Short mmCIF file of C-alpha atoms in Angstrom, two decimals:
data_model
loop_
_atom_site.label_atom_id
_atom_site.label_comp_id
_atom_site.label_asym_id
_atom_site.label_seq_id
_atom_site.Cartn_x
_atom_site.Cartn_y
_atom_site.Cartn_z
CA MET D 1 28.44 6.80 -1.86
CA ARG D 2 30.68 7.24 -5.25
CA LEU D 3 33.94 6.70 -5.14
CA PRO D 4 36.78 8.23 -6.62
CA HIS D 5 38.24 5.52 -7.26
CA PRO D 6 37.26 1.66 -6.48
CA LEU D 7 39.15 0.87 -3.42
CA GLY D 8 41.63 -3.45 -3.10
CA ILE D 9 39.93 -5.48 -0.48
CA SER D 10 42.15 -8.25 1.63
CA GLY D 11 42.22 -10.45 3.70
CA PRO D 12 38.26 -10.75 4.31
CA THR D 13 37.62 -13.56 7.06
CA LEU D 14 34.91 -14.91 8.64
CA LEU D 15 35.31 -16.87 12.40
CA LEU D 16 32.95 -19.22 13.02
CA PRO D 17 32.85 -21.13 16.30
CA ASP D 18 33.78 -25.27 16.59
CA GLY D 19 30.51 -25.28 19.31
CA ARG D 20 27.06 -25.78 17.05
CA GLN D 21 23.94 -26.36 18.01
CA SER D 22 21.75 -28.45 14.94
CA ALA D 23 17.68 -26.85 13.78
CA GLN D 24 17.30 -30.39 15.12
CA GLU D 25 18.01 -30.01 18.10
CA ALA D 26 16.94 -27.16 19.19
CA VAL D 27 13.49 -29.12 17.84
CA GLY D 28 13.82 -31.74 19.74
CA LEU D 29 15.21 -29.48 23.18
CA GLU D 30 11.86 -27.50 22.54
CA LEU D 31 13.90 -24.02 21.43
CA LEU D 32 11.67 -24.48 18.26
CA ASP D 33 9.11 -25.46 16.75
CA PRO D 34 9.47 -28.07 13.93
CA GLU D 35 7.65 -25.30 11.37
CA THR D 36 9.65 -21.90 12.03
CA ALA D 37 12.68 -24.80 12.03
CA ASP D 38 11.61 -25.09 8.45
CA GLU D 39 11.11 -21.39 7.89
CA LEU D 40 14.29 -20.47 9.14
CA GLY D 41 16.06 -22.53 7.17
CA CYS D 42 19.29 -22.76 9.10
CA ASP D 43 20.47 -26.57 9.03
CA ARG D 44 22.75 -25.50 12.18
CA LEU D 45 24.10 -22.79 14.20
CA PRO D 46 27.84 -21.86 15.46
CA VAL D 47 27.33 -21.31 19.33
CA ALA D 48 29.97 -19.31 20.18
CA ASP D 49 33.03 -19.82 23.89
CA GLN D 50 35.18 -16.66 23.28
CA ALA D 51 34.12 -13.43 24.29
CA PRO D 52 32.53 -11.63 20.55
CA PRO D 53 35.98 -8.98 20.94
CA GLU D 54 38.60 -11.55 21.68
CA MET D 55 36.99 -13.66 18.41
CA ALA D 56 37.12 -10.30 16.02
CA VAL D 57 40.90 -9.78 17.66
CA GLU D 58 41.45 -13.79 16.44
CA ALA D 59 39.86 -12.39 12.94
CA GLY D 60 41.47 -9.33 12.61
CA ARG D 61 44.68 -11.33 12.70
CA ARG D 62 44.02 -13.86 9.96
CA ALA D 63 42.55 -11.15 8.09
CA LEU D 64 45.75 -8.74 8.07
CA ALA D 65 48.14 -11.54 7.33
CA ALA D 66 45.70 -12.63 4.66
CA ALA D 67 46.79 -8.74 3.40
CA GLY D 68 49.88 -9.16 3.51
CA VAL D 69 49.81 -5.88 5.91
CA ASP D 70 51.73 -5.67 9.29
CA ALA D 71 49.14 -4.44 11.79
CA GLY D 72 51.71 -0.79 12.30
CA ALA D 73 50.85 -0.28 9.20
CA VAL D 74 46.86 0.68 9.90
CA GLY D 75 45.29 3.69 10.84
CA LEU D 76 41.97 3.12 11.49
CA VAL D 77 40.16 0.40 13.09
CA LEU D 78 36.47 -0.12 12.88
CA HIS D 79 33.90 -2.27 15.10
CA ALA D 80 30.80 -2.91 14.52
CA TRP D 81 28.35 -5.03 16.21
CA ILE D 82 24.41 -5.46 17.62
CA HIS D 83 24.57 -6.68 21.08
CA TYR D 84 26.25 -7.17 24.60
CA GLN D 85 30.76 -7.41 23.84
CA GLY D 86 31.71 -8.32 27.47
CA HIS D 87 31.83 -5.17 29.44
CA ASP D 88 29.60 -1.87 30.15
CA LEU D 89 31.04 1.70 29.59
CA TRP D 90 33.95 0.20 27.71
CA SER D 91 35.29 -0.10 23.89
CA PRO D 92 36.16 -3.03 21.99
CA ALA D 93 37.09 -1.58 19.18
CA HIS D 94 40.33 -0.03 21.65
CA PHE D 95 40.50 -3.79 23.16
CA ILE D 96 40.62 -4.88 19.39
CA ALA D 97 43.46 -2.02 18.22
CA ASP D 98 45.76 -2.28 21.32
CA ARG D 99 45.15 -6.91 20.85
CA LEU D 100 46.75 -6.50 17.32
CA GLY D 101 49.20 -4.26 17.79
CA ALA D 102 47.80 -1.54 15.92
CA ALA D 103 49.48 1.42 18.13
CA GLY D 104 48.83 3.61 14.96
CA ALA D 105 45.32 3.38 14.14
CA VAL D 106 42.31 5.28 15.59
CA PRO D 107 39.74 2.42 16.76
CA VAL D 108 36.02 3.48 16.05
CA GLY D 109 32.98 2.13 17.20
CA VAL D 110 30.32 1.22 14.72
CA GLN D 111 26.01 0.99 16.20
CA GLN D 112 24.45 0.76 12.92
CA VAL D 113 22.77 -2.09 14.03
CA CYS D 114 23.38 -5.60 11.26
CA ASN D 115 24.21 -3.04 8.61
CA GLY D 116 26.90 -1.75 10.65
CA GLY D 117 30.00 -4.02 9.07
CA ALA D 118 28.39 -2.94 5.81
CA ALA D 119 28.98 0.92 7.44
CA ALA D 120 31.60 0.96 9.02
CA VAL D 121 33.33 -0.16 5.09
CA GLU D 122 30.99 2.29 3.86
CA LEU D 123 33.24 4.91 6.67
CA ALA D 124 36.53 2.96 6.53
CA ALA D 125 36.55 4.30 2.42
CA ALA D 126 35.44 7.61 3.00
CA ARG D 127 38.20 8.22 5.23
CA LEU D 128 40.93 6.32 2.93
CA PHE D 129 39.69 8.96 0.57
CA VAL D 130 39.66 12.17 2.37
CA GLU D 131 43.28 11.34 3.99
CA PRO D 132 44.92 9.58 1.70
CA GLY D 133 47.83 8.72 3.47
CA LEU D 134 46.00 6.39 6.00
CA GLY D 135 47.70 2.88 4.47
CA SER D 136 45.00 0.52 5.81
CA ALA D 137 41.51 0.24 7.27
CA LEU D 138 41.41 -3.11 9.33
CA VAL D 139 37.00 -3.64 9.05
CA THR D 140 36.13 -6.32 12.39
CA THR D 141 33.22 -7.56 13.71
CA ALA D 142 31.33 -9.57 16.59
CA ASP D 143 29.02 -10.94 18.21
CA ALA D 144 27.69 -13.63 20.57
CA PHE D 145 23.64 -14.78 20.73
CA LEU D 146 23.69 -16.28 24.18
CA ASP D 147 21.63 -17.56 27.39
CA PRO D 148 20.30 -15.91 29.57
CA GLY D 149 20.08 -12.82 27.18
CA PHE D 150 18.88 -13.65 23.89
CA ASP D 151 16.86 -16.44 22.16
CA ARG D 152 19.26 -17.61 18.67
CA TRP D 153 16.25 -19.23 17.65
CA THR D 154 13.02 -17.38 17.99
CA GLY D 155 14.17 -14.22 19.62
CA ASP D 156 13.03 -12.02 16.57
CA TYR D 157 10.56 -13.08 13.34
CA GLY D 158 12.86 -14.96 10.57
CA ILE D 159 15.70 -14.60 11.34
CA ALA D 160 18.47 -17.14 13.59
CA TYR D 161 21.40 -15.42 14.80
CA GLY D 162 24.72 -17.51 14.62
CA ASP D 163 27.60 -16.09 16.83
CA GLY D 164 31.12 -15.17 14.82
CA ALA D 165 33.31 -12.74 13.88
CA THR D 166 34.36 -11.21 10.21
CA ALA D 167 37.12 -9.06 9.34
CA LEU D 168 39.00 -7.06 6.21
CA VAL D 169 41.55 -5.08 5.15
CA LEU D 170 40.01 -2.20 3.10
CA HIS D 171 42.49 0.05 1.78
CA PRO D 172 44.09 2.03 -1.55
CA LEU D 173 44.83 -0.45 -5.06
CA PRO D 174 48.06 -0.39 -7.08
CA GLY D 175 48.16 3.06 -8.86
CA THR D 176 47.82 5.23 -5.84
CA GLU D 177 49.42 6.36 -3.41
CA GLY D 178 50.33 3.52 -1.02
CA GLY D 179 47.93 1.16 -3.03
CA ARG D 180 48.93 -2.63 -3.52
CA PRO D 181 47.04 -5.68 -4.76
CA ALA D 182 43.90 -7.04 -3.71
CA ASP D 183 41.52 -10.26 -3.75
CA LEU D 184 38.41 -7.82 -4.43
CA VAL D 185 38.13 -4.12 -5.91
CA LEU D 186 35.49 -2.15 -4.38
CA HIS D 187 33.78 -0.84 -7.05
CA ALA D 188 30.27 1.63 -5.61
CA LEU D 189 28.79 1.28 -2.40
CA SER D 190 25.36 2.98 -1.75
CA THR D 191 23.12 3.21 1.87
CA VAL D 192 19.49 4.18 1.37
CA ALA D 193 18.00 4.34 5.45
CA ALA D 194 13.76 5.11 6.58
CA PRO D 195 14.74 5.73 9.62
CA ARG D 196 10.23 6.08 10.01
CA LEU D 197 10.27 2.22 10.46
CA GLU D 198 12.28 2.41 13.70
CA ARG D 199 10.04 1.49 16.04
CA MET D 200 10.18 -2.23 15.04
CA HIS D 201 12.86 -2.46 17.73
CA ARG D 202 11.21 -0.18 20.14
CA GLY D 203 7.32 -0.84 20.06
CA ASP D 204 5.16 0.69 23.03
CA ASP D 205 7.99 -0.22 24.82
CA PRO D 206 9.05 3.08 27.84
CA PHE D 207 12.65 3.93 27.50
CA SER D 208 14.35 2.11 30.35
CA PRO D 209 16.97 3.30 33.22
CA ALA D 210 18.87 -0.32 31.88
CA ALA D 211 19.74 -2.80 29.38
CA ARG D 212 17.18 -5.78 29.31
CA SER D 213 15.23 -4.08 32.75
CA LEU D 214 11.73 -4.79 30.81
CA GLY D 215 12.52 -8.74 30.65
CA PRO D 216 15.41 -11.14 31.06
CA ARG D 217 16.28 -11.26 27.65
CA VAL D 218 16.30 -8.89 24.54
CA ASP D 219 13.10 -10.18 22.37
CA ILE D 220 12.43 -8.67 19.39
CA ARG D 221 8.89 -10.05 18.43
CA ARG D 222 7.62 -8.18 20.64
CA THR D 223 8.84 -4.53 19.50
CA LYS D 224 7.49 -5.35 15.98
CA LYS D 225 4.09 -7.35 16.97
CA ALA D 226 3.38 -3.65 18.75
CA TYR D 227 4.53 -1.93 15.47
CA LEU D 228 2.58 -4.01 12.97
CA ARG D 229 -0.81 -3.44 14.61
CA SER D 230 -0.06 -0.15 15.13
CA GLU D 231 1.06 0.58 11.05
CA GLY D 232 0.10 -3.07 9.60
CA MET D 233 2.19 -4.79 7.67
CA GLU D 234 2.18 -2.93 4.02
CA ALA D 235 3.46 0.20 5.56
CA PHE D 236 6.53 -2.01 5.95
CA THR D 237 6.50 -3.64 3.28
CA GLU D 238 5.79 -0.24 0.70
CA ALA D 239 8.46 1.21 2.47
CA SER D 240 11.41 -1.24 3.25
CA GLY D 241 11.07 -2.91 -0.55
CA ALA D 242 10.74 1.27 -2.11
CA ALA D 243 14.39 1.37 -0.30
CA LEU D 244 16.23 -2.01 -1.33
CA ARG D 245 15.12 -0.75 -5.04
CA SER D 246 16.86 2.87 -4.18
CA ALA D 247 19.81 1.06 -3.14
CA VAL D 248 20.34 -1.25 -5.58
CA GLU D 249 19.87 1.11 -8.43
CA SER D 250 21.68 3.59 -6.67
CA CYS D 251 25.15 1.37 -6.72
CA LEU D 252 24.82 -0.10 -10.14
CA ALA D 253 24.23 3.77 -11.22
CA ASP D 254 27.36 4.89 -9.25
CA ALA D 255 29.26 2.22 -10.82
CA GLY D 256 28.08 3.83 -14.89
CA LEU D 257 25.62 -0.07 -14.09
CA ALA D 258 21.86 0.32 -15.26
CA ALA D 259 19.16 -1.90 -13.15
CA THR D 260 17.52 -2.78 -16.03
CA GLY D 261 17.62 -6.55 -15.42
CA ASP D 262 21.17 -7.14 -17.82
CA VAL D 263 23.22 -5.91 -15.62
CA PRO D 264 26.99 -7.81 -16.31
CA LEU D 265 26.44 -9.23 -12.34
CA ARG D 266 26.86 -12.52 -12.24
CA TYR D 267 25.64 -13.23 -8.25
CA VAL D 268 23.29 -11.02 -6.27
CA VAL D 269 24.26 -11.74 -2.45
CA THR D 270 21.59 -11.53 0.54
CA PRO D 271 22.17 -10.72 4.57
CA ARG D 272 22.43 -14.42 5.92
CA LEU D 273 18.74 -14.15 6.89
CA GLY D 274 15.98 -16.93 7.34
CA ARG D 275 14.61 -19.03 4.33
CA LYS D 276 10.88 -17.41 4.58
CA THR D 277 12.18 -13.92 5.44
CA ILE D 278 14.43 -14.14 1.84
CA ASP D 279 11.65 -15.31 -0.21
CA LEU D 280 9.28 -12.42 0.80
CA ALA D 281 11.10 -9.51 0.91
CA TYR D 282 13.97 -9.60 -0.63
CA ALA D 283 14.01 -12.55 -3.59
CA PRO D 284 11.67 -11.65 -6.19
CA LEU D 285 12.92 -7.84 -6.25
CA LEU D 286 16.79 -8.30 -6.96
CA THR D 287 16.38 -11.29 -9.39
CA LYS D 288 13.62 -8.27 -10.99
CA LEU D 289 16.71 -5.95 -10.99
CA THR D 290 19.57 -7.44 -11.40
CA GLY D 291 18.92 -10.68 -13.25
CA ALA D 292 21.90 -12.13 -11.35
CA GLU D 293 22.14 -15.55 -9.74
CA LEU D 294 21.04 -14.40 -6.03
CA LEU D 295 23.28 -16.04 -3.23
CA ARG D 296 21.61 -17.00 -0.09
CA PRO D 297 24.88 -18.26 2.31
CA GLY D 298 24.10 -18.92 5.91
CA ALA D 299 22.22 -22.16 6.07
CA ASP D 300 25.41 -23.00 8.09
CA SER D 301 26.22 -19.73 9.97
CA GLY D 302 22.35 -18.29 10.48
CA HIS D 303 22.33 -14.03 10.68
CA LEU D 304 25.87 -13.03 11.92
CA GLY D 305 24.45 -9.52 13.40
CA ALA D 306 27.48 -6.94 11.61
CA GLY D 307 28.79 -9.41 10.31
CA ASP D 308 27.25 -10.88 6.78
CA THR D 309 28.70 -8.31 4.71
CA ALA D 310 32.19 -9.43 5.06
CA ALA D 311 31.46 -12.75 5.84
CA ASN D 312 29.56 -12.85 2.15
CA LEU D 313 32.32 -11.17 0.69
CA ALA D 314 34.79 -14.54 2.75
CA GLU D 315 33.02 -16.43 0.95
CA LEU D 316 32.42 -15.08 -2.58
CA HIS D 317 36.46 -15.00 -2.04
CA THR D 318 37.40 -18.08 -0.65
CA ARG D 319 35.04 -19.88 -2.51
CA GLN D 320 37.26 -17.81 -5.89
CA MET D 321 33.86 -17.47 -7.25
CA LEU D 322 34.40 -13.63 -8.78
CA GLY D 323 37.13 -14.42 -11.80
CA PRO D 324 38.91 -10.98 -12.79
CA GLY D 325 36.13 -8.69 -14.28
CA GLU D 326 33.12 -10.28 -13.33
CA TYR D 327 30.89 -8.39 -10.54
CA ALA D 328 28.80 -8.95 -7.19
CA LEU D 329 26.64 -6.92 -5.84
CA VAL D 330 26.43 -7.85 -2.22
CA VAL D 331 23.25 -6.04 0.08
CA SER D 332 23.50 -5.92 4.01
CA ALA D 333 20.27 -4.62 6.07
CA GLY D 334 19.66 -4.00 9.47
CA ALA D 335 17.83 -2.37 11.70
CA GLY D 336 16.56 1.06 12.13
CA PHE D 337 15.90 0.87 8.62
CA THR D 338 19.20 0.76 6.88
CA TRP D 339 19.78 -0.44 3.55
CA SER D 340 23.50 -0.64 1.86
CA CYS D 341 24.95 -2.72 -1.35
CA LEU D 342 28.10 -2.83 -2.63
CA LEU D 343 29.74 -3.88 -5.83
CA VAL D 344 32.73 -5.73 -5.25
CA SER D 345 35.00 -8.14 -8.54
CA GLY D 346 37.36 -10.38 -8.73
CA THR D 347 41.00 -9.83 -9.54
#
């Protein structure tokens, strides 16, 4: 999406629970074998003792306080997630808005699997441009991958799942209606999809009448095996590589940059996936396209469901990694499949 003008990102927040399970502990409990632990590259995973929407409320509260924005001035609350939020036929986005005191906001739930956080930022940006008087938009994510419904270490290939929540405030910058200073500046955002890959998370399974009717746990390995038996790995790698390249090139082009290897980027930040997955599917192409230093966050968090994008923005900000005019490209991906890139700079 080509932005008419840059937007501000303020208060990017990553909230991880205090509970942890180390990879070493998981191996000792025979939840994980040593070879897979090495491929994942996660030292430990956060384990929640709160429901995801409760974590999102706290992350949202911290983001609003850091941004200096009153909840009453928020016009839009978008909440993204990938796993169960604690109730059936219920809107966690409305719960979050209510608990934060954002009574005038329109709450919206965003379901785009692991790319949901990036999708929520894109939707918020579009709404801010269409409705300049909206004020600020709050984007939250939260997930918890708890027993008995999810095996956080081996429920998927190449990904370990950690619990946590994120939040950020998206708003106009000074010089535009309702503008204020920001922690980071969003210059461009692109999204590319490959819907033909949706079967990776459906496999040969029939449609079922209720969640987990086919088994007691979410089993992503089963559906991926079924897809690969039918289509082969090459079909997936070709489609995903082409889509990732397109997302990177489109994002940089929309910001007036060219993906030539000489792009003035300081960092390119990968999703919080396993080490082997990043090595095979992301690092070679991203390094070739951008020439930027590759950041691989997540060794102490694992994959945060819909929260990787905001978590990576929070890390860039809290560690003061970007000075004024220094750029980073934040990459996101999710089942379906969809890839997004956000180009941000320091202030």
